[in-house]
Amino acid sequence: MSETRKLAAILVSDVVGYSRLTGADEDRILARLRALRSDLIDPTIAVHHGRVVKRTGDGAIVEFRSVVDAVNCAIEVQRAMVERNAEVAPDKRIEFRLGIHLGDVVEESDGDLMGDGVNIAARLQAIAKPGDICLSQQAYWLVKGRLDLKVSDLGATQLKNIAEPVHVYSLEVGKPSQAKPATAASGTVKPETLAPRISAWSSRWPALAAAIASLLLLAAAGGWFVLAGHSVKPAQAGHLSIVVLPFANLSGDPAQDYFADGVTENLTTELSRIRDSFVIARNTAFTYKGRSVDAKEIGKELGVRYVLEGSVQRDQNRVRVNAQLIDAESGAHLWADRFEEDFADLFKLQDEVVARIANNLRVELANAESRRPRLQNLDAVDLTMRGWALLWQGQDRNPTQQACDALTRAVELDPGNADAYAGVAYCHYRDYVYGWTEPGADYDALVIRPADRALAVDPGNGMAAYAKGLYLTITGRFAEAKPVVEAALPHNPNLAPLYAALAVVHTAEGAYDKAKSDIEQAMRLSPRDPQLGLWEFINGRADLGLGRYAQAIDEEHRAIGDNFKTYFPHEVLAAAYALSGQDKEARAELAEAIHLNPHMTSIKSVIPLHRQIPALVDGLRKAGLPEE
């Protein structure tokens, strides 16, 4: 039987006193458990990207992509159980013990998991108190800065049938920790909790989607976002701050989702060009896709005043769009309308929606007419939408290749399609960054040429500038990269990735404070972005450059916890630990970086972008990386 070894976050659950409960009233307890699974546990696991490996009668073994997802899921379930048990007699309550560990596991060909990673999680579950969550030190380290509930350090604990003691921490849901004041040196607010991000939603699990996993909190007292240890001031209600929620697909065909998504994305882009607007990025908006949501809650979560939602129906060559604008402060519907056009006039329809919203809110459009070039080939439009839908699915190689195929076909059909050219450039940029390179391939031609074609047709195309700017930066051409990104920003003032790209350029220049400001703006625009781990990594590098080693260490651990799966954060951790005198930790992180990137054999082999940071190079030397 084939098997795969990997690192995974494992959650194991168990019902306290299951035999006693079923002995007293088996039918009723089993019915309650089935109901809990169907309307709380399974949906919550799905929201946090978990996979149920197996059921164990009264419990389950669940695999997560990150510790953050696992802990968020656990806290949400335990909080919901507190509410559900409030009116139940103590001897009839269903209570869970949960254990979470980050460790090595072996995945069998049938999807089953075995190994110490599973065994330790199971033993942690066994020692947890009813309603509590026990974490191993490996798991706790990745979330400790985000918790604001009572944590008990159980110390090194000998677990049954586990050879070495495991350092264990117990999270007591419902018991907050003492608030910790901010320190002037760090410039951060007190460590925020995962739990409050759940509490307001605990009775509305469908609205969560990836909300908890993205670690967003609106601090009610000060009106600031608190995101993964960063304080980020939201948009002011006095100007146009808006989120475009994913439009529903009413075509009756799930295969048409990409089309509704494309309309949503294009509306987001066009609204971003309204003068002085603040528009939440599509990556954050799409975490609400398919969920029943409350506009007032979204307004508080994202710091926006307006919510645009609607539906799209495509019937052969006709497109119908229903849209409604909601005041997030009052929940009142300010405006609603229906639009219908031929598919050939899709962008005319989008412009009409945007213009009516702008008129309703009494703001001016940045341009009297949409600057979007007229696209002639409808098949090319369709392929472009399909390609970008695949790119937004994730960072994996297969959908990226499928997207590249669709987008390449689109530019063949319509050489004037700037968005398709931008997509081709972005696909090949991904190939380069993730090492999916073909021997002898000319990546200057594969990335820069289509990006330039996109910018020639549409000078403000943000994603073309993003792909070209980052590629130039990573390949050491910092002076060329900066004007590419800066030229695109006035056209795309709400495009979060552009600010992240500018942060990379500023870090290469040694302008570390500017880099941190850029990342803050990216997080403000897209606080739930799937690339949050990348942004935290960039932030950590800036902290390293500023000599803030403790902050750099915290940021890089957050990046790893938020699923940034490259050797980059381990490289920064090795340097930060070495420069702060933690030699053992530095050597371990350097070993992990080399394990993930065997080509990193010397200082000379470090990519040019990272060699621009003196502290990073100095730290890697101290950690033991040879010069040649």
XYZ file of C-alpha atoms in Angstrom:
628
model
C 0.000 0.000 0.000
C 1.495 3.401 -0.996
C 1.889 6.035 1.686
C 2.903 9.687 2.013
C 4.651 11.314 4.940
C 3.705 14.937 5.711
C 3.292 17.577 8.411
C -0.305 18.165 9.515
C -2.408 19.761 12.236
C -4.500 17.005 13.820
C -7.582 17.516 16.000
C -9.045 14.593 17.968
C -12.431 14.878 19.691
C -14.288 12.760 22.209
C -17.584 12.988 24.116
C -17.153 13.124 27.885
C -18.946 10.256 29.651
C -20.335 8.819 26.431
C -21.072 5.373 27.915
C -22.935 6.928 30.856
C -24.994 9.160 28.560
C -25.991 6.392 26.163
C -26.690 4.018 29.040
C -29.232 6.460 30.433
C -30.997 7.351 27.168
C -29.274 5.909 24.095
C -31.810 6.914 21.430
C -32.008 10.541 22.529
C -28.222 10.942 22.895
C -27.550 9.402 19.485
C -30.154 11.693 17.896
C -28.580 14.744 19.550
C -25.119 13.697 18.366
C -26.343 13.250 14.792
C -27.915 16.715 14.925
C -24.700 18.227 16.301
C -22.697 16.666 13.511
C -25.025 17.858 10.772
C -25.673 21.440 11.901
C -22.556 22.352 13.914
C -19.541 20.071 13.808
C -19.290 19.035 10.146
C -20.115 22.519 8.767
C -17.620 24.134 11.169
C -14.913 21.683 10.102
C -15.668 22.464 6.461
C -15.565 26.228 7.074
C -12.073 25.863 8.512
C -10.832 23.642 5.693
C -10.699 20.466 7.775
C -10.965 16.874 6.585
C -12.598 14.192 8.722
C -10.158 11.302 8.550
C -12.317 8.891 10.519
C -15.150 8.738 13.019
C -14.466 7.007 16.311
C -17.985 6.370 17.545
C -18.420 9.379 19.814
C -15.499 11.325 18.372
C -13.430 12.013 15.287
C -9.929 12.493 13.931
C -9.728 15.622 11.762
C -6.852 16.911 9.613
C -6.351 20.659 9.010
C -4.079 22.598 6.678
C -2.895 24.809 9.535
C -2.894 24.962 13.335
C -4.781 28.267 13.139
C -7.655 26.567 11.323
C -7.668 23.676 13.812
C -7.722 25.936 16.887
C -10.362 28.251 15.406
C -12.555 25.264 14.650
C -12.069 23.843 18.147
C -12.900 27.136 19.876
C -15.992 27.660 17.737
C -17.311 24.189 18.547
C -16.622 24.514 22.275
C -18.235 27.967 22.428
C -21.300 26.725 20.590
C -21.558 23.792 23.007
C -21.514 26.163 26.001
C -24.524 27.952 24.530
C -26.337 24.746 23.626
C -25.800 23.273 27.095
C -26.969 26.394 28.948
C -30.530 25.081 29.301
C -29.603 21.387 29.708
C -29.322 19.615 33.058
C -25.653 18.948 33.949
C -26.048 15.157 33.872
C -27.505 15.276 30.341
C -25.051 17.670 28.699
C -22.960 16.599 25.732
C -19.455 17.971 26.301
C -16.339 17.465 24.207
C -12.692 17.041 25.014
C -10.421 18.197 22.195
C -6.719 17.658 21.554
C -4.607 19.378 18.857
C -1.055 18.609 17.762
C 1.141 19.672 14.865
C 3.307 16.755 13.848
C 4.498 14.222 11.328
C 1.860 11.818 9.987
C 1.722 9.052 7.416
C -1.174 9.175 4.947
C -2.257 5.826 3.521
C -3.569 5.492 -0.023
C -7.146 5.395 1.325
C -6.674 8.735 3.115
C -6.271 7.283 6.606
C -3.615 8.869 8.835
C -1.242 7.161 11.229
C 1.874 8.024 13.210
C 2.941 10.106 16.204
C 1.082 13.174 14.950
C -2.235 11.356 15.389
C -1.232 9.459 18.536
C -0.156 12.580 20.427
C -3.339 14.461 19.473
C -5.397 11.520 20.752
C -3.512 11.464 24.069
C -3.916 15.233 24.441
C -7.656 14.813 23.998
C -7.699 12.165 26.730
C -6.214 14.515 29.357
C -8.360 17.551 28.460
C -11.025 18.647 30.912
C -14.653 18.690 29.707
C -15.150 21.676 27.400
C -11.411 22.386 27.139
C -8.816 22.089 24.372
C -5.340 20.703 24.989
C -2.533 21.792 22.667
C 0.970 20.467 22.294
C 3.750 23.037 22.504
C 4.286 22.735 18.731
C 0.670 23.785 18.109
C 0.512 26.364 20.902
C 3.552 28.261 19.620
C 1.801 29.105 16.359
C -1.278 30.626 18.007
C -0.109 31.884 21.395
C 0.047 35.528 20.308
C -3.583 35.412 19.177
C -5.258 33.972 22.257
C -7.141 36.029 24.811
C -8.757 33.266 26.794
C -7.450 31.466 29.826
C -4.431 29.287 29.092
C -3.033 26.844 31.650
C 0.551 25.696 31.172
C 0.501 22.032 32.184
C 4.233 21.713 31.595
C 5.999 18.591 30.367
C 3.395 15.824 30.610
C 3.919 12.109 30.202
C 1.204 10.900 27.840
C 0.119 7.279 27.685
C 2.261 5.200 25.289
C 4.235 8.277 24.154
C 7.958 7.820 24.810
C 8.960 11.427 25.552
C 7.030 13.923 27.719
C 5.038 16.498 25.749
C 4.726 20.113 26.878
C 0.966 20.731 27.085
C -1.209 23.845 27.248
C -4.909 23.810 28.090
C -7.302 26.396 26.608
C -10.345 27.066 28.768
C -13.040 28.401 26.464
C -15.197 31.055 28.079
C -12.541 32.179 30.555
C -10.679 35.247 29.259
C -7.092 35.959 30.135
C -5.986 39.191 31.747
C -5.504 41.957 29.232
C -1.883 42.767 28.473
C -0.952 46.396 27.759
C 0.732 47.281 24.510
C 4.439 48.009 24.617
C 5.895 51.076 22.997
C 8.766 49.092 21.571
C 6.666 46.692 19.614
C 4.083 49.121 18.307
C 1.431 46.426 18.581
C -1.766 46.198 20.552
C -2.416 43.518 23.131
C -2.484 39.954 21.807
C -5.950 39.409 20.433
C -8.103 36.388 20.756
C -9.371 33.833 18.369
C -12.458 33.435 20.540
C -14.040 36.912 20.194
C -13.859 36.510 16.444
C -16.170 33.585 16.993
C -18.431 34.729 19.794
C -20.474 37.202 17.782
C -21.067 34.532 15.156
C -21.378 31.390 17.252
C -25.077 31.056 16.573
C -24.582 31.835 12.872
C -21.879 29.390 11.771
C -22.786 29.570 8.078
C -21.674 33.221 7.943
C -18.176 32.425 9.088
C -16.750 30.860 5.922
C -13.065 31.624 6.245
C -13.646 34.563 8.604
C -12.077 33.017 11.685
C -9.237 31.429 9.734
C -8.307 34.862 8.469
C -8.011 36.179 12.057
C -9.923 39.471 11.784
C -11.211 41.439 14.773
C -12.794 44.875 14.913
C -11.785 46.359 18.276
C -15.026 48.029 19.307
C -13.545 50.513 21.734
C -11.058 52.111 19.361
C -12.547 51.302 15.966
C -9.356 49.584 14.763
C -8.929 46.275 13.008
C -6.698 43.924 14.944
C -5.337 41.346 12.548
C -2.787 38.729 13.521
C -0.979 41.104 15.857
C -1.256 44.167 13.580
C -3.364 47.240 14.287
C -4.968 48.473 11.089
C -7.329 51.429 11.000
C -10.445 50.713 8.899
C -12.128 52.953 6.375
C -13.995 55.927 7.773
C -17.767 55.783 7.424
C -17.795 59.329 6.072
C -16.582 58.325 2.623
C -17.316 55.518 0.201
C -16.193 52.329 1.908
C -17.760 49.248 0.365
C -17.496 45.498 -0.080
C -18.896 43.696 -3.121
C -20.101 40.292 -1.949
C -19.905 37.413 -4.449
C -22.942 37.590 -6.717
C -25.071 34.453 -6.669
C -25.226 32.274 -9.774
C -28.900 31.824 -10.704
C -28.235 30.048 -13.985
C -29.112 26.658 -12.532
C -25.714 25.319 -13.591
C -22.864 25.213 -11.018
C -20.419 25.217 -13.921
C -21.420 28.855 -14.480
C -20.083 29.946 -11.068
C -16.954 31.284 -12.728
C -19.108 33.696 -14.720
C -20.863 35.135 -11.657
C -17.466 35.383 -9.953
C -16.044 37.227 -12.941
C -18.853 39.768 -12.892
C -18.264 40.291 -9.157
C -14.541 40.784 -9.655
C -15.025 43.243 -12.496
C -17.527 45.268 -10.476
C -15.037 45.346 -7.589
C -12.342 46.629 -9.938
C -14.557 49.324 -11.427
C -15.851 50.492 -8.038
C -12.240 50.777 -6.897
C -11.785 53.549 -9.432
C -14.375 55.808 -7.827
C -12.483 58.788 -6.489
C -11.547 58.515 -2.769
C -13.172 55.119 -2.419
C -12.135 52.302 -0.082
C -13.100 48.932 -1.570
C -12.442 45.619 0.173
C -10.401 43.254 -2.009
C -12.043 40.356 -3.824
C -10.061 37.729 -1.897
C -11.583 38.864 1.380
C -15.052 39.367 -0.115
C -15.060 35.842 -1.534
C -14.685 34.294 1.917
C -18.428 35.022 2.231
C -19.338 33.157 -0.941
C -22.401 30.936 -0.582
C -23.062 32.039 2.988
C -26.059 33.675 4.592
C -24.657 36.950 5.892
C -25.841 39.992 7.805
C -24.813 43.324 6.291
C -24.501 45.024 9.687
C -22.137 42.322 10.943
C -20.053 42.564 7.768
C -19.876 46.324 8.155
C -18.452 45.918 11.651
C -16.072 43.130 10.632
C -14.611 44.916 7.614
C -15.007 48.557 8.587
C -17.184 49.447 5.607
C -20.340 51.493 5.342
C -21.894 49.880 2.283
C -22.479 46.318 1.096
C -23.280 45.510 -2.536
C -24.840 42.126 -3.195
C -26.792 40.575 -6.017
C -27.168 37.778 -8.524
C -26.243 36.940 -12.089
C -28.189 34.839 -14.564
C -26.722 33.939 -17.928
C -29.105 32.560 -20.511
C -27.319 31.822 -23.771
C -26.255 35.299 -24.937
C -28.290 37.344 -22.439
C -27.045 38.418 -19.012
C -29.327 39.585 -16.220
C -27.909 41.209 -13.086
C -29.875 42.044 -9.960
C -28.037 44.296 -7.529
C -28.864 45.935 -4.241
C -26.938 48.363 -2.102
C -27.246 48.118 1.696
C -26.271 50.607 4.384
C -24.169 48.467 6.731
C -24.767 50.774 9.669
C -28.562 50.513 9.641
C -29.138 47.439 7.460
C -31.438 49.525 5.272
C -31.685 48.844 1.527
C -30.677 52.081 -0.165
C -31.116 51.041 -3.757
C -31.986 48.026 -5.881
C -32.209 47.568 -9.620
C -32.179 45.014 -12.411
C -29.998 45.181 -15.514
C -30.142 43.139 -18.683
C -27.856 43.202 -21.693
C -26.507 41.013 -24.434
C -23.364 39.167 -23.401
C -21.518 41.260 -25.974
C -22.366 44.316 -23.854
C -21.271 42.778 -20.550
C -18.901 45.597 -19.672
C -21.471 48.200 -20.630
C -23.797 46.535 -18.128
C -21.112 46.607 -15.426
C -20.387 50.265 -16.074
C -24.089 51.030 -15.775
C -24.306 49.317 -12.382
C -21.265 51.204 -11.109
C -22.509 54.542 -12.415
C -25.885 54.120 -10.732
C -24.259 53.220 -7.421
C -21.947 56.203 -7.672
C -24.882 58.480 -8.405
C -26.847 57.030 -5.525
C -23.965 57.700 -3.128
C -23.320 61.148 -4.665
C -19.720 60.547 -5.572
C -17.945 61.037 -8.849
C -16.469 58.351 -11.013
C -12.733 58.672 -11.385
C -13.294 58.588 -15.120
C -16.341 59.756 -17.021
C -16.326 56.493 -18.969
C -14.833 53.143 -18.166
C -11.251 52.961 -19.400
C -11.648 49.223 -19.969
C -10.835 48.417 -23.589
C -13.688 47.047 -25.614
C -13.362 43.290 -26.053
C -14.609 41.872 -29.297
C -14.295 38.101 -28.952
C -16.850 36.666 -26.538
C -15.109 33.283 -26.326
C -11.974 35.125 -25.194
C -13.982 36.901 -22.475
C -15.345 33.567 -21.293
C -11.903 31.904 -21.268
C -10.454 34.847 -19.339
C -13.108 34.526 -16.662
C -12.480 30.772 -16.448
C -8.731 31.306 -16.211
C -8.871 33.836 -13.401
C -11.431 31.710 -11.522
C -8.880 28.871 -11.566
C -6.086 31.174 -10.395
C -8.140 32.356 -7.439
C -8.801 28.751 -6.368
C -5.367 28.502 -4.775
C -1.641 28.337 -5.307
C -1.440 24.711 -6.512
C 0.247 23.737 -9.760
C -2.610 21.933 -11.541
C -5.193 24.768 -11.484
C -2.404 27.204 -12.354
C -1.540 25.183 -15.450
C -5.205 24.877 -16.422
C -5.575 28.635 -15.982
C -2.518 29.255 -18.148
C -3.969 27.082 -20.921
C -7.306 28.944 -20.867
C -5.701 32.394 -20.731
C -3.223 31.585 -23.491
C -6.115 30.499 -25.690
C -7.918 33.761 -24.818
C -5.048 35.956 -26.056
C -4.819 33.871 -29.213
C -8.491 34.617 -29.872
C -8.270 38.275 -28.868
C -4.820 39.953 -28.860
C -6.429 43.011 -27.275
C -7.492 41.204 -24.084
C -5.378 42.865 -21.376
C -6.793 40.784 -18.503
C -5.894 37.571 -20.317
C -2.325 38.752 -20.935
C -2.067 39.732 -17.259
C -3.241 36.268 -16.285
C -0.626 34.582 -18.487
C 2.101 36.718 -16.875
C 0.813 35.883 -13.393
C 0.713 32.132 -14.139
C 4.357 32.113 -15.239
C 5.362 34.296 -12.297
C 3.863 31.594 -10.066
C 5.811 28.920 -11.968
C 9.019 30.817 -11.269
C 8.352 31.498 -7.579
C 7.234 27.974 -6.724
C 9.985 26.269 -8.693
C 7.724 24.752 -11.360
C 10.218 25.942 -13.932
C 10.988 24.199 -17.182
C 14.699 23.634 -17.971
C 15.995 26.376 -20.255
C 12.759 28.401 -20.117
C 13.125 32.147 -20.677
C 11.058 33.558 -17.827
C 11.756 37.144 -18.816
C 9.846 36.362 -21.995
C 7.185 34.304 -20.213
C 6.420 36.905 -17.514
C 7.541 40.336 -18.698
C 6.413 40.083 -22.331
C 2.712 39.295 -21.648
C 2.677 41.779 -18.768
C 3.952 44.485 -21.103
C 1.327 43.525 -23.707
C -1.368 43.890 -21.036
C -0.024 47.273 -19.919
C 0.233 48.481 -23.524
C -3.485 47.800 -24.010
C -4.516 48.830 -20.480
C -1.827 51.005 -18.789
C -3.493 50.673 -15.399
C -3.848 46.873 -15.352
C -3.036 46.112 -11.731
C -2.395 42.369 -11.919
C -0.055 42.770 -14.896
C 1.941 45.332 -12.907
C 1.877 43.045 -9.868
C 3.269 40.037 -11.757
C 5.936 42.059 -13.565
C 6.930 44.097 -10.524
C 7.366 41.098 -8.228
C 9.220 39.089 -10.863
C 11.673 41.942 -11.415
C 12.147 42.314 -7.664
C 12.735 38.629 -7.009
C 15.276 38.514 -9.832
C 17.172 41.457 -8.330
C 16.059 44.268 -10.645
C 14.741 46.550 -7.924
C 15.194 49.847 -9.772
C 13.118 48.519 -12.677
C 10.417 47.054 -10.440
C 9.513 50.131 -8.418
C 8.195 52.382 -11.235
C 6.097 49.486 -12.598
C 4.240 49.108 -9.300
C 4.034 52.826 -8.534
C 2.606 53.613 -11.979
C -0.221 51.113 -11.446
C -1.259 52.280 -7.969
C -3.073 55.499 -9.013
C -5.237 53.386 -11.334
C -5.782 50.704 -8.662
C -5.761 52.402 -5.244
C -7.704 49.505 -3.709
C -5.720 46.578 -5.120
C -4.143 44.944 -2.064
C -1.508 42.844 -3.914
C 0.052 46.001 -5.366
C 0.778 47.294 -1.866
C 2.363 43.951 -0.985
C 4.534 44.202 -4.105
C 5.552 47.740 -3.147
C 6.459 46.464 0.334
C 8.826 43.939 -1.258
C 10.480 46.717 -3.278
C 10.801 48.988 -0.243
C 12.355 46.167 1.789
C 14.930 45.620 -0.966
C 15.726 49.348 -0.786
C 16.128 49.235 2.989
C 13.005 51.365 3.529
C 11.648 48.980 6.148
C 9.178 51.382 7.793
C 7.647 52.106 4.380
C 7.394 48.359 3.743
C 5.456 47.859 6.984
C 3.124 50.719 6.058
C 2.508 49.110 2.660
C 1.639 45.761 4.261
C -0.689 47.495 6.718
C -2.590 48.966 3.765
C -2.777 45.577 2.034
C -4.198 44.032 5.209
C -6.682 46.868 5.573
C -7.958 46.324 2.044
C -8.053 42.526 2.298
C -8.041 41.463 5.943
C -9.121 37.896 5.107
C -6.811 37.359 2.171
C -5.532 33.826 1.420
C -2.102 35.419 0.954
C -2.053 36.657 4.548
C 0.851 34.303 5.316
C 2.913 35.862 2.517
C 2.199 39.349 3.829
C 3.174 38.362 7.373
C 6.429 36.984 5.990
C 7.121 40.306 4.241
C 6.314 42.145 7.469
C 8.695 39.892 9.398
C 11.529 40.620 6.978
C 10.986 44.344 7.517
C 11.086 43.833 11.284
C 14.346 41.912 10.874
C 15.790 44.780 8.853
C 14.783 47.201 11.635
C 16.506 45.051 14.260
C 13.211 43.989 15.862
C 14.155 40.326 16.164
C 11.386 39.250 18.563
C 8.737 40.817 16.329
C 10.287 39.184 13.260
C 10.141 35.789 14.966
C 6.473 36.290 15.858
C 5.593 37.391 12.305
C 7.324 34.436 10.660
C 5.617 31.948 12.968
C 2.302 33.591 12.045
C 3.190 33.235 8.369
C 3.847 29.513 8.820
C 0.625 29.150 10.800
C -1.277 30.915 8.017
C -0.168 28.348 5.477
C 2.800 30.079 3.808
C 4.463 26.872 2.678
C 7.961 27.820 1.537
C 11.414 27.916 3.047
C 11.347 31.742 3.192
C 9.958 32.174 6.749
C 12.363 29.538 8.097
C 15.231 31.444 6.493
C 14.200 34.639 8.297
C 13.627 32.742 11.553
C 17.136 31.283 11.385
C 18.613 34.773 11.049
C 16.392 36.352 13.727
C 17.099 33.591 16.246
C 20.844 33.776 15.565
C 20.934 37.559 15.969
C 18.996 37.324 19.250
C 21.409 34.729 20.654
C 19.134 31.687 20.364
C 21.647 29.473 18.593
C 19.839 26.148 18.982
C 16.633 27.508 17.469
C 18.625 29.229 14.704
C 20.314 26.002 13.649
C 16.998 24.135 13.663
C 15.305 26.743 11.452
C 18.263 26.833 9.067
C 18.094 23.041 8.781
C 14.367 23.273 7.990
C 14.984 25.967 5.350
C 17.626 23.796 3.675
C 15.320 20.779 3.890
C 12.624 22.712 2.040
C 15.117 24.214 -0.423
C 18.153 21.941 -0.922
C 19.627 24.549 -3.308
C 20.225 26.934 -0.382
C 23.739 25.721 0.376
C 25.538 29.026 0.967
C 25.095 32.773 1.417
C 25.820 33.103 -2.289
C 22.866 30.820 -3.106
C 20.356 33.009 -1.226
C 18.099 34.818 -3.704
C 19.185 38.413 -4.570
C 16.110 39.902 -2.930
C 17.059 38.455 0.462
C 20.740 39.299 0.110
C 19.653 42.968 0.027
C 18.810 42.763 3.760
C 22.096 43.004 5.719
C 20.567 41.619 8.922
C 19.295 38.549 7.069
C 22.704 37.786 5.588
C 24.481 38.432 8.900
C 22.011 36.242 10.770
C 22.329 33.363 8.310
C 26.113 33.498 8.717
C 25.738 33.336 12.494
C 23.288 30.432 12.111
C 25.980 28.468 10.256
C 25.313 29.001 6.550
C 28.699 29.051 4.759
C 29.736 31.927 2.513
C 30.369 29.828 -0.620
